[in-house]
Amino acid sequence: MVTTVGGSGIYYDPFDITIDKDPHPVWKRMRDEEPLYHNDKFGFFALSRFDDVEKGLVDWETYRSGKGSTLEIILAGFDVPPGMILMEDPPRHDVHRALMSRVFTPRKMNAIEPKVREFCNRTLDPLVGAGRFDFVADLGAVMPMRTIGYLLGIPEQDQEAIRDRLDEGLRITDDGELPDNEYIKSGGELFADYIEWRAEHPSDDLMTELLVAEFTDETGTVRRLTREELLTYVGLIAGAGNPSLIPGAIEEILRYEAPSPVQARTVARDARYYGQTVPENSIMLLLNGSANRDERHFPAADRFDVRRTIDHHLSFGYGLHFCLGAALARLEGRVALDEVLRRWPDWEVDWDNVEQAHTPTVRGWEKLPVLTR
C-alpha cells in the first residue's frame, strides 16, 4: 500500500483493476476526508468534489491539456500529435476545435437520426424472440460503430476490425501498471488508406469535409489540415464514437456512471486547496465521475433517479474541452432506448454473465447480457 500525503489511509489509482470495479466508495472517502488527494506511486494530485472539479475544468490557464489529458499520456511524456484537441491548449486548441465544430454540429448530428435508427433496427430485429441479447455485443458495439463509420465514409466491411483495434488500445492489461495506449500513439495511421482514397473520391461525409476545409491557424496562415493533423482528427472521431451510452434515462445514466470519469491536466501555476499548495508542473486529476456523485451538489447522489432534476453534470466535461460528440452520444442513447423498449418493455440483466471492461479512462462493460420476455 502506498502512503498518501494526507495520511488518511485512502488509496486511489486509476490503473488498479480492483478499484476500477467500483471506484465510488473510495471517491466518496476522498470527497469527505481528503478532497485534495495525492498519490505517491504515480505522483499525481486529485480533486473529487463537484465545485472543485467544475472550476478546474474551466480554468485552462491553470490546468493545461497540452501535455496530455489522460494520466498515462502525461506520465509517458508522449508528444501529442497536432489535431488531438482533447490534448491541446489555446490558441491551437481554439483553431482546431472551431474547424471540428463545423462538421460536428448538433444540427448535423440530429439530421442523421433516421440512419441511426436504421442501424438499430438492423441490429435488433433478428434478436426478437431469442429470449436474450447483449447490450454491448449486439447493440453498443455495433450501432455506434456503424454510425461513426457512416459519418466518416469507412466501408462497413472494415468497421469491425477498426473498432476492435481501438478498443484493444484502451484496455488495462497489467493491474496497477502504466498502459501503452497505442491508440493515441498511432496518430490515426489506421485510417491512412481511407483518407488517401477519399482524397481521390470526395463524397458527402465528414472525412471529405475535413480534407477540403480551409482555416486560419494560430500563426495567421490560411491553410488546410496537414496529413498528420487529418489522421489525428479522424482517429479521434472514430475513437469517440465507440463507447456507447444506452439504457435508462440518458442524463441520469450519464451523471450516475460517467463514461469517462477521470480527466488529467498539468498544473501551469501553483494552486491552493484546503490549506495545501499544488506546485507548478504537478499532475492533477479532475475526477468528474466522483463530482457527479457529490452530495453537496446532487441530493442523494448515490440513488439512481430518472425523475431527478439535473442542472448539468460533468460527464461530457465542462468549459473549452466540453465533448464535441455530446449531441451524437445523446442521440444514440435516445434512439437505442426507444428501439429496445419498443421490442422488449420488460427485461432483466443476466448478472451471472456480465463482464466489466477495464481501462484507465473509460468505464463500461465488456459484456452486458439481458434476458427478455
CSV table of C-alpha atoms in Angstrom, one decimal:
chain,number,residue,atom,x,y,z
A,1,MET,CA,0.0,0.0,0.0
A,2,VAL,CA,1.3,3.4,-1.0
A,3,THR,CA,1.2,6.1,1.8
A,4,THR,CA,-0.6,9.2,0.8
A,5,VAL,CA,0.4,12.8,1.7
A,6,GLY,CA,-2.9,13.4,3.6
A,7,GLY,CA,-2.3,10.4,5.9
A,8,SER,CA,-6.0,9.3,5.7
A,9,GLY,CA,-5.1,5.8,4.5
A,10,ILE,CA,-7.0,6.3,1.3
A,11,TYR,CA,-5.5,4.8,-1.8
A,12,TYR,CA,-6.8,5.7,-5.3
A,13,ASP,CA,-5.2,4.6,-8.6
A,14,PRO,CA,-7.0,4.7,-12.0
A,15,PHE,CA,-4.8,1.8,-13.2
A,16,ASP,CA,-5.9,-0.5,-10.3
A,17,ILE,CA,-8.5,-3.0,-11.7
A,18,THR,CA,-9.8,-3.8,-8.2
A,19,ILE,CA,-10.6,-0.1,-7.6
A,20,ASP,CA,-11.9,0.3,-11.1
A,21,LYS,CA,-14.6,-2.3,-10.5
A,22,ASP,CA,-16.3,0.1,-8.2
A,23,PRO,CA,-14.4,3.4,-7.5
A,24,HIS,CA,-17.4,5.1,-5.9
A,25,PRO,CA,-16.6,4.1,-2.2
A,26,VAL,CA,-13.0,5.4,-2.5
A,27,TRP,CA,-14.2,8.6,-4.3
A,28,LYS,CA,-16.7,9.2,-1.5
A,29,ARG,CA,-13.9,8.9,1.1
A,30,MET,CA,-11.8,11.3,-0.9
A,31,ARG,CA,-14.6,13.8,-1.1
A,32,ASP,CA,-15.3,13.6,2.6
A,33,GLU,CA,-11.8,13.1,4.1
A,34,GLU,CA,-9.2,14.2,1.5
A,35,PRO,CA,-10.7,16.5,-1.1
A,36,LEU,CA,-7.2,17.3,-2.3
A,37,TYR,CA,-5.6,13.9,-2.7
A,38,HIS,CA,-2.1,12.9,-3.5
A,39,ASN,CA,-0.8,9.6,-4.8
A,40,ASP,CA,2.9,8.9,-4.1
A,41,LYS,CA,3.2,6.0,-6.6
A,42,PHE,CA,2.4,8.0,-9.7
A,43,GLY,CA,2.9,11.5,-8.2
A,44,PHE,CA,-0.5,12.9,-9.1
A,45,PHE,CA,-2.9,15.1,-7.1
A,46,ALA,CA,-6.7,14.7,-7.5
A,47,LEU,CA,-9.8,16.8,-6.9
A,48,SER,CA,-13.1,14.9,-6.3
A,49,ARG,CA,-15.8,17.4,-5.2
A,50,PHE,CA,-18.2,18.9,-7.8
A,51,ASP,CA,-17.3,22.6,-7.3
A,52,ASP,CA,-13.6,21.9,-7.4
A,53,VAL,CA,-13.7,19.7,-10.5
A,54,GLU,CA,-16.1,22.1,-12.3
A,55,LYS,CA,-13.8,25.1,-11.6
A,56,GLY,CA,-10.8,23.1,-12.6
A,57,LEU,CA,-12.3,22.0,-15.9
A,58,VAL,CA,-13.0,25.7,-16.8
A,59,ASP,CA,-9.6,27.1,-15.6
A,60,TRP,CA,-7.5,26.1,-18.6
A,61,GLU,CA,-4.9,28.7,-17.7
A,62,THR,CA,-4.0,26.7,-14.5
A,63,TYR,CA,-4.9,23.2,-15.7
A,64,ARG,CA,-3.3,22.6,-19.1
A,65,SER,CA,-4.1,19.8,-21.5
A,66,GLY,CA,-1.1,20.3,-23.9
A,67,LYS,CA,1.0,17.5,-22.3
A,68,GLY,CA,-2.0,15.1,-22.3
A,69,SER,CA,-5.5,14.8,-20.8
A,70,THR,CA,-5.0,11.2,-19.6
A,71,LEU,CA,-2.7,10.2,-16.8
A,72,GLU,CA,-0.8,7.6,-18.8
A,73,ILE,CA,0.0,10.0,-21.6
A,74,ILE,CA,1.3,12.7,-19.2
A,75,LEU,CA,3.4,10.1,-17.3
A,76,ALA,CA,4.8,8.7,-20.6
A,77,GLY,CA,6.0,12.1,-21.7
A,78,PHE,CA,4.4,11.4,-25.1
A,79,ASP,CA,4.4,14.1,-27.7
A,80,VAL,CA,0.8,14.6,-28.6
A,81,PRO,CA,0.2,14.8,-32.4
A,82,PRO,CA,-1.4,18.0,-33.7
A,83,GLY,CA,-5.1,17.9,-34.0
A,84,MET,CA,-5.7,15.9,-30.8
A,85,ILE,CA,-8.0,18.7,-29.5
A,86,LEU,CA,-8.6,17.0,-26.2
A,87,MET,CA,-4.8,17.4,-25.5
A,88,GLU,CA,-4.3,21.0,-26.7
A,89,ASP,CA,-4.5,24.4,-25.1
A,90,PRO,CA,-5.4,27.8,-26.7
A,91,PRO,CA,-4.7,29.2,-29.1
A,92,ARG,CA,-4.0,26.0,-31.1
A,93,HIS,CA,-7.0,24.2,-29.4
A,94,ASP,CA,-9.4,27.0,-30.4
A,95,VAL,CA,-8.4,26.9,-34.0
A,96,HIS,CA,-8.7,23.1,-34.3
A,97,ARG,CA,-11.9,23.0,-32.3
A,98,ALA,CA,-13.5,25.6,-34.4
A,99,LEU,CA,-12.7,23.6,-37.5
A,100,MET,CA,-14.1,20.4,-36.0
A,101,SER,CA,-17.2,22.2,-34.9
A,102,ARG,CA,-18.1,23.0,-38.5
A,103,VAL,CA,-18.6,19.3,-39.2
A,104,PHE,CA,-19.8,18.1,-35.8
A,105,THR,CA,-22.8,20.4,-35.2
A,106,PRO,CA,-25.8,19.3,-33.2
A,107,ARG,CA,-27.9,20.1,-36.3
A,108,LYS,CA,-25.9,17.8,-38.5
A,109,MET,CA,-25.9,15.1,-35.8
A,110,ASN,CA,-29.6,15.2,-35.3
A,111,ALA,CA,-30.1,15.1,-39.1
A,112,ILE,CA,-28.7,11.5,-39.1
A,113,GLU,CA,-31.3,10.2,-36.7
A,114,PRO,CA,-33.1,8.1,-39.4
A,115,LYS,CA,-29.8,6.5,-40.3
A,116,VAL,CA,-29.0,5.7,-36.6
A,117,ARG,CA,-32.5,4.2,-36.2
A,118,GLU,CA,-31.9,2.1,-39.3
A,119,PHE,CA,-28.7,0.8,-37.8
A,120,CYS,CA,-30.6,0.0,-34.6
A,121,ASN,CA,-33.4,-1.8,-36.4
A,122,ARG,CA,-30.9,-3.9,-38.5
A,123,THR,CA,-29.2,-5.0,-35.3
A,124,LEU,CA,-32.2,-5.6,-33.0
A,125,ASP,CA,-34.8,-7.1,-35.4
A,126,PRO,CA,-33.0,-10.5,-35.7
A,127,LEU,CA,-32.9,-10.8,-31.9
A,128,VAL,CA,-36.7,-10.6,-31.3
A,129,GLY,CA,-37.9,-13.9,-29.9
A,130,ALA,CA,-34.4,-15.1,-29.0
A,131,GLY,CA,-35.0,-14.6,-25.2
A,132,ARG,CA,-31.8,-12.7,-24.7
A,133,PHE,CA,-29.4,-10.2,-26.2
A,134,ASP,CA,-26.3,-8.4,-25.1
A,135,PHE,CA,-26.3,-4.6,-24.8
A,136,VAL,CA,-22.6,-4.4,-25.7
A,137,ALA,CA,-22.0,-7.1,-28.3
A,138,ASP,CA,-25.4,-6.9,-30.0
A,139,LEU,CA,-26.0,-3.1,-29.8
A,140,GLY,CA,-23.3,-1.0,-28.2
A,141,ALA,CA,-20.5,-2.4,-30.2
A,142,VAL,CA,-22.5,-2.2,-33.5
A,143,MET,CA,-24.7,0.8,-33.7
A,144,PRO,CA,-22.2,3.5,-32.7
A,145,MET,CA,-19.6,1.9,-34.9
A,146,ARG,CA,-21.9,1.9,-37.9
A,147,THR,CA,-22.9,5.5,-37.2
A,148,ILE,CA,-19.4,6.9,-37.0
A,149,GLY,CA,-18.3,4.7,-39.9
A,150,TYR,CA,-21.1,6.2,-42.0
A,151,LEU,CA,-20.2,9.7,-41.0
A,152,LEU,CA,-16.5,9.2,-41.9
A,153,GLY,CA,-17.2,7.2,-45.0
A,154,ILE,CA,-15.5,4.0,-43.8
A,155,PRO,CA,-16.8,0.8,-45.6
A,156,GLU,CA,-18.9,-1.4,-43.4
A,157,GLN,CA,-16.8,-4.4,-44.0
A,158,ASP,CA,-13.8,-2.7,-42.4
A,159,GLN,CA,-15.6,-1.1,-39.4
A,160,GLU,CA,-15.4,-4.0,-37.0
A,161,ALA,CA,-11.7,-4.5,-37.4
A,162,ILE,CA,-11.1,-0.8,-36.7
A,163,ARG,CA,-13.4,-0.9,-33.7
A,164,ASP,CA,-11.6,-3.9,-32.2
A,165,ARG,CA,-8.2,-2.2,-32.7
A,166,LEU,CA,-9.4,1.0,-30.9
A,167,ASP,CA,-11.0,-1.0,-28.1
A,168,GLU,CA,-7.8,-3.1,-27.5
A,169,GLY,CA,-5.7,0.1,-27.3
A,170,LEU,CA,-7.7,1.4,-24.4
A,171,ARG,CA,-7.6,-1.7,-22.1
A,172,ILE,CA,-5.7,-2.1,-18.9
A,173,THR,CA,-3.7,-5.3,-19.2
A,174,ASP,CA,-1.4,-5.3,-16.2
A,175,ASP,CA,-3.1,-4.4,-12.9
A,176,GLY,CA,-1.6,-1.2,-11.4
A,177,GLU,CA,0.8,-0.7,-14.3
A,178,LEU,CA,1.0,2.1,-16.9
A,179,PRO,CA,-0.9,1.1,-20.1
A,180,ASP,CA,0.7,1.6,-23.5
A,181,ASN,CA,-2.2,3.5,-25.1
A,182,GLU,CA,-1.1,2.5,-28.6
A,183,TYR,CA,-4.3,4.0,-30.0
A,184,ILE,CA,-3.1,7.6,-29.1
A,185,LYS,CA,0.5,6.9,-30.1
A,186,SER,CA,-0.5,5.6,-33.5
A,187,GLY,CA,-1.6,9.1,-34.5
A,188,GLY,CA,-4.5,7.7,-36.6
A,189,GLU,CA,-2.4,5.8,-39.1
A,190,LEU,CA,-5.1,3.1,-39.0
A,191,PHE,CA,-7.1,5.4,-41.3
A,192,ALA,CA,-4.4,6.5,-43.8
A,193,ASP,CA,-5.7,4.3,-46.7
A,194,TYR,CA,-9.3,5.6,-46.3
A,195,ILE,CA,-8.1,9.2,-46.2
A,196,GLU,CA,-6.0,8.8,-49.3
A,197,TRP,CA,-8.8,7.0,-51.2
A,198,ARG,CA,-11.3,9.7,-50.1
A,199,ALA,CA,-9.0,12.5,-51.3
A,200,GLU,CA,-9.3,11.0,-54.8
A,201,HIS,CA,-13.0,10.2,-54.4
A,202,PRO,CA,-14.7,13.0,-52.5
A,203,SER,CA,-18.2,12.4,-51.0
A,204,ASP,CA,-20.7,13.8,-48.6
A,205,ASP,CA,-19.1,12.7,-45.4
A,206,LEU,CA,-17.0,14.2,-42.5
A,207,MET,CA,-13.7,12.9,-43.9
A,208,THR,CA,-14.3,14.8,-47.2
A,209,GLU,CA,-15.2,18.0,-45.3
A,210,LEU,CA,-12.0,17.7,-43.2
A,211,LEU,CA,-10.0,17.2,-46.3
A,212,VAL,CA,-11.2,20.3,-48.1
A,213,ALA,CA,-11.8,22.6,-45.2
A,214,GLU,CA,-9.7,25.8,-45.1
A,215,PHE,CA,-9.0,27.7,-41.9
A,216,THR,CA,-6.7,30.3,-40.3
A,217,ASP,CA,-4.3,28.6,-37.9
A,218,GLU,CA,-2.8,30.1,-34.8
A,219,THR,CA,0.0,31.8,-36.8
A,220,GLY,CA,-2.5,33.6,-39.0
A,221,THR,CA,-1.8,31.3,-42.0
A,222,VAL,CA,-4.8,30.2,-44.2
A,223,ARG,CA,-4.3,26.5,-45.0
A,224,ARG,CA,-5.8,23.1,-45.0
A,225,LEU,CA,-5.1,20.3,-42.5
A,226,THR,CA,-1.8,18.5,-42.8
A,227,ARG,CA,-1.8,14.8,-43.3
A,228,GLU,CA,-0.7,14.3,-39.6
A,229,GLU,CA,-3.5,16.6,-38.3
A,230,LEU,CA,-6.1,14.8,-40.5
A,231,LEU,CA,-5.1,11.4,-39.3
A,232,THR,CA,-5.3,12.5,-35.7
A,233,TYR,CA,-8.7,14.2,-36.3
A,234,VAL,CA,-10.2,11.1,-37.9
A,235,GLY,CA,-8.7,8.8,-35.2
A,236,LEU,CA,-10.2,11.0,-32.5
A,237,ILE,CA,-13.7,11.0,-34.0
A,238,ALA,CA,-13.6,7.2,-34.6
A,239,GLY,CA,-12.4,6.5,-31.0
A,240,ALA,CA,-15.0,8.9,-29.5
A,241,GLY,CA,-17.8,7.0,-31.4
A,242,ASN,CA,-17.0,3.7,-29.9
A,243,PRO,CA,-18.1,3.9,-26.2
A,244,SER,CA,-21.9,3.8,-26.2
A,245,LEU,CA,-24.5,5.3,-23.8
A,246,ILE,CA,-27.5,3.1,-23.9
A,247,PRO,CA,-30.0,2.0,-21.2
A,248,GLY,CA,-32.0,4.2,-18.9
A,249,ALA,CA,-32.9,7.9,-18.7
A,250,ILE,CA,-29.9,9.3,-20.6
A,251,GLU,CA,-28.9,12.3,-18.4
A,252,GLU,CA,-29.2,10.4,-15.1
A,253,ILE,CA,-27.2,7.5,-16.6
A,254,LEU,CA,-24.6,9.9,-17.7
A,255,ARG,CA,-24.5,11.5,-14.2
A,256,TYR,CA,-24.6,8.2,-12.3
A,257,GLU,CA,-21.9,6.5,-14.3
A,258,ALA,CA,-19.7,8.9,-16.3
A,259,PRO,CA,-18.3,7.0,-19.3
A,260,SER,CA,-15.0,8.9,-19.0
A,261,PRO,CA,-14.7,9.7,-15.3
A,262,VAL,CA,-11.1,10.8,-15.0
A,263,GLN,CA,-9.6,13.9,-16.7
A,264,ALA,CA,-5.9,14.7,-16.3
A,265,ARG,CA,-4.2,18.1,-16.5
A,266,THR,CA,-0.7,19.6,-16.0
A,267,VAL,CA,-0.6,22.4,-13.4
A,268,ALA,CA,0.7,25.6,-15.0
A,269,ARG,CA,1.0,27.6,-11.8
A,270,ASP,CA,0.8,27.0,-8.1
A,271,ALA,CA,-2.7,26.3,-6.9
A,272,ARG,CA,-4.1,26.3,-3.3
A,273,TYR,CA,-6.7,23.9,-2.0
A,274,TYR,CA,-7.7,23.2,1.6
A,275,GLY,CA,-4.6,24.8,3.0
A,276,GLN,CA,-2.2,22.9,0.7
A,277,THR,CA,-0.2,24.1,-2.3
A,278,VAL,CA,-0.3,22.1,-5.5
A,279,PRO,CA,3.1,23.1,-7.1
A,280,GLU,CA,3.5,24.2,-10.7
A,281,ASN,CA,4.2,21.3,-13.1
A,282,SER,CA,2.3,18.8,-10.9
A,283,ILE,CA,-0.2,16.4,-12.4
A,284,MET,CA,-3.8,17.0,-11.4
A,285,LEU,CA,-6.7,14.5,-11.9
A,286,LEU,CA,-10.1,16.1,-12.1
A,287,LEU,CA,-12.5,13.3,-11.1
A,288,ASN,CA,-15.7,14.2,-12.9
A,289,GLY,CA,-17.1,10.7,-12.2
A,290,SER,CA,-16.7,11.5,-8.5
A,291,ALA,CA,-18.1,15.0,-8.8
A,292,ASN,CA,-21.3,13.7,-10.4
A,293,ARG,CA,-21.9,11.7,-7.1
A,294,ASP,CA,-21.1,14.6,-4.8
A,295,GLU,CA,-23.9,15.0,-2.3
A,296,ARG,CA,-23.0,18.7,-1.9
A,297,HIS,CA,-24.4,19.2,-5.4
A,298,PHE,CA,-26.8,16.3,-6.1
A,299,PRO,CA,-29.0,15.3,-3.1
A,300,ALA,CA,-29.0,11.5,-2.5
A,301,ALA,CA,-26.4,11.4,-5.2
A,302,ASP,CA,-25.9,7.6,-4.9
A,303,ARG,CA,-29.5,7.0,-5.8
A,304,PHE,CA,-30.4,6.4,-9.4
A,305,ASP,CA,-33.5,8.5,-10.0
A,306,VAL,CA,-34.8,9.1,-13.5
A,307,ARG,CA,-37.0,11.8,-12.2
A,308,ARG,CA,-34.1,13.8,-10.8
A,309,THR,CA,-33.7,17.4,-12.0
A,310,ILE,CA,-30.2,17.9,-13.3
A,311,ASP,CA,-28.9,21.4,-13.9
A,312,HIS,CA,-25.8,20.0,-15.5
A,313,HIS,CA,-23.4,17.1,-14.9
A,314,LEU,CA,-19.7,16.8,-15.8
A,315,SER,CA,-19.8,13.6,-17.8
A,316,PHE,CA,-19.0,15.4,-21.1
A,317,GLY,CA,-16.5,17.7,-19.4
A,318,TYR,CA,-17.0,21.4,-19.0
A,319,GLY,CA,-15.6,24.6,-20.4
A,320,LEU,CA,-13.5,24.7,-23.6
A,321,HIS,CA,-13.0,20.9,-23.7
A,322,PHE,CA,-16.7,20.1,-23.5
A,323,CYS,CA,-17.2,17.0,-25.6
A,324,LEU,CA,-17.9,17.8,-29.3
A,325,GLY,CA,-19.7,14.4,-29.6
A,326,ALA,CA,-22.2,15.1,-26.8
A,327,ALA,CA,-25.1,15.6,-29.3
A,328,LEU,CA,-24.3,12.4,-31.1
A,329,ALA,CA,-24.0,10.4,-27.9
A,330,ARG,CA,-27.3,11.7,-26.6
A,331,LEU,CA,-28.9,10.9,-30.0
A,332,GLU,CA,-27.6,7.3,-30.0
A,333,GLY,CA,-28.6,6.8,-26.4
A,334,ARG,CA,-32.2,8.1,-27.0
A,335,VAL,CA,-32.7,6.1,-30.2
A,336,ALA,CA,-31.3,2.9,-28.7
A,337,LEU,CA,-33.5,3.2,-25.7
A,338,ASP,CA,-36.6,3.8,-27.9
A,339,GLU,CA,-35.9,0.8,-30.1
A,340,VAL,CA,-35.0,-1.6,-27.2
A,341,LEU,CA,-38.2,-0.7,-25.2
A,342,ARG,CA,-40.3,-0.9,-28.3
A,343,ARG,CA,-39.3,-4.5,-28.7
A,344,TRP,CA,-38.7,-5.5,-25.0
A,345,PRO,CA,-40.6,-3.4,-22.5
A,346,ASP,CA,-39.6,-5.9,-19.8
A,347,TRP,CA,-36.1,-7.3,-19.4
A,348,GLU,CA,-33.6,-8.0,-16.7
A,349,VAL,CA,-29.8,-8.1,-16.6
A,350,ASP,CA,-28.2,-11.6,-16.6
A,351,TRP,CA,-25.8,-10.7,-13.7
A,352,ASP,CA,-24.1,-14.1,-13.7
A,353,ASN,CA,-22.7,-13.4,-17.1
A,354,VAL,CA,-21.8,-9.7,-17.1
A,355,GLU,CA,-18.2,-8.7,-17.6
A,356,GLN,CA,-16.7,-5.3,-17.0
A,357,ALA,CA,-14.2,-3.6,-19.3
A,358,HIS,CA,-11.2,-2.1,-17.6
A,359,THR,CA,-9.4,1.0,-19.0
A,360,PRO,CA,-7.7,3.9,-17.2
A,361,THR,CA,-10.0,6.5,-18.7
A,362,VAL,CA,-13.3,4.8,-19.8
A,363,ARG,CA,-15.7,2.8,-17.6
A,364,GLY,CA,-18.2,0.4,-19.2
A,365,TRP,CA,-19.0,-3.2,-19.9
A,366,GLU,CA,-17.3,-5.8,-22.0
A,367,LYS,CA,-20.4,-8.0,-21.8
A,368,LEU,CA,-23.9,-6.9,-20.6
A,369,PRO,CA,-26.4,-9.7,-21.4
A,370,VAL,CA,-30.1,-9.3,-20.6
A,371,LEU,CA,-33.0,-11.8,-20.5
A,372,THR,CA,-36.0,-10.7,-22.5
A,373,ARG,CA,-39.7,-11.7,-22.2
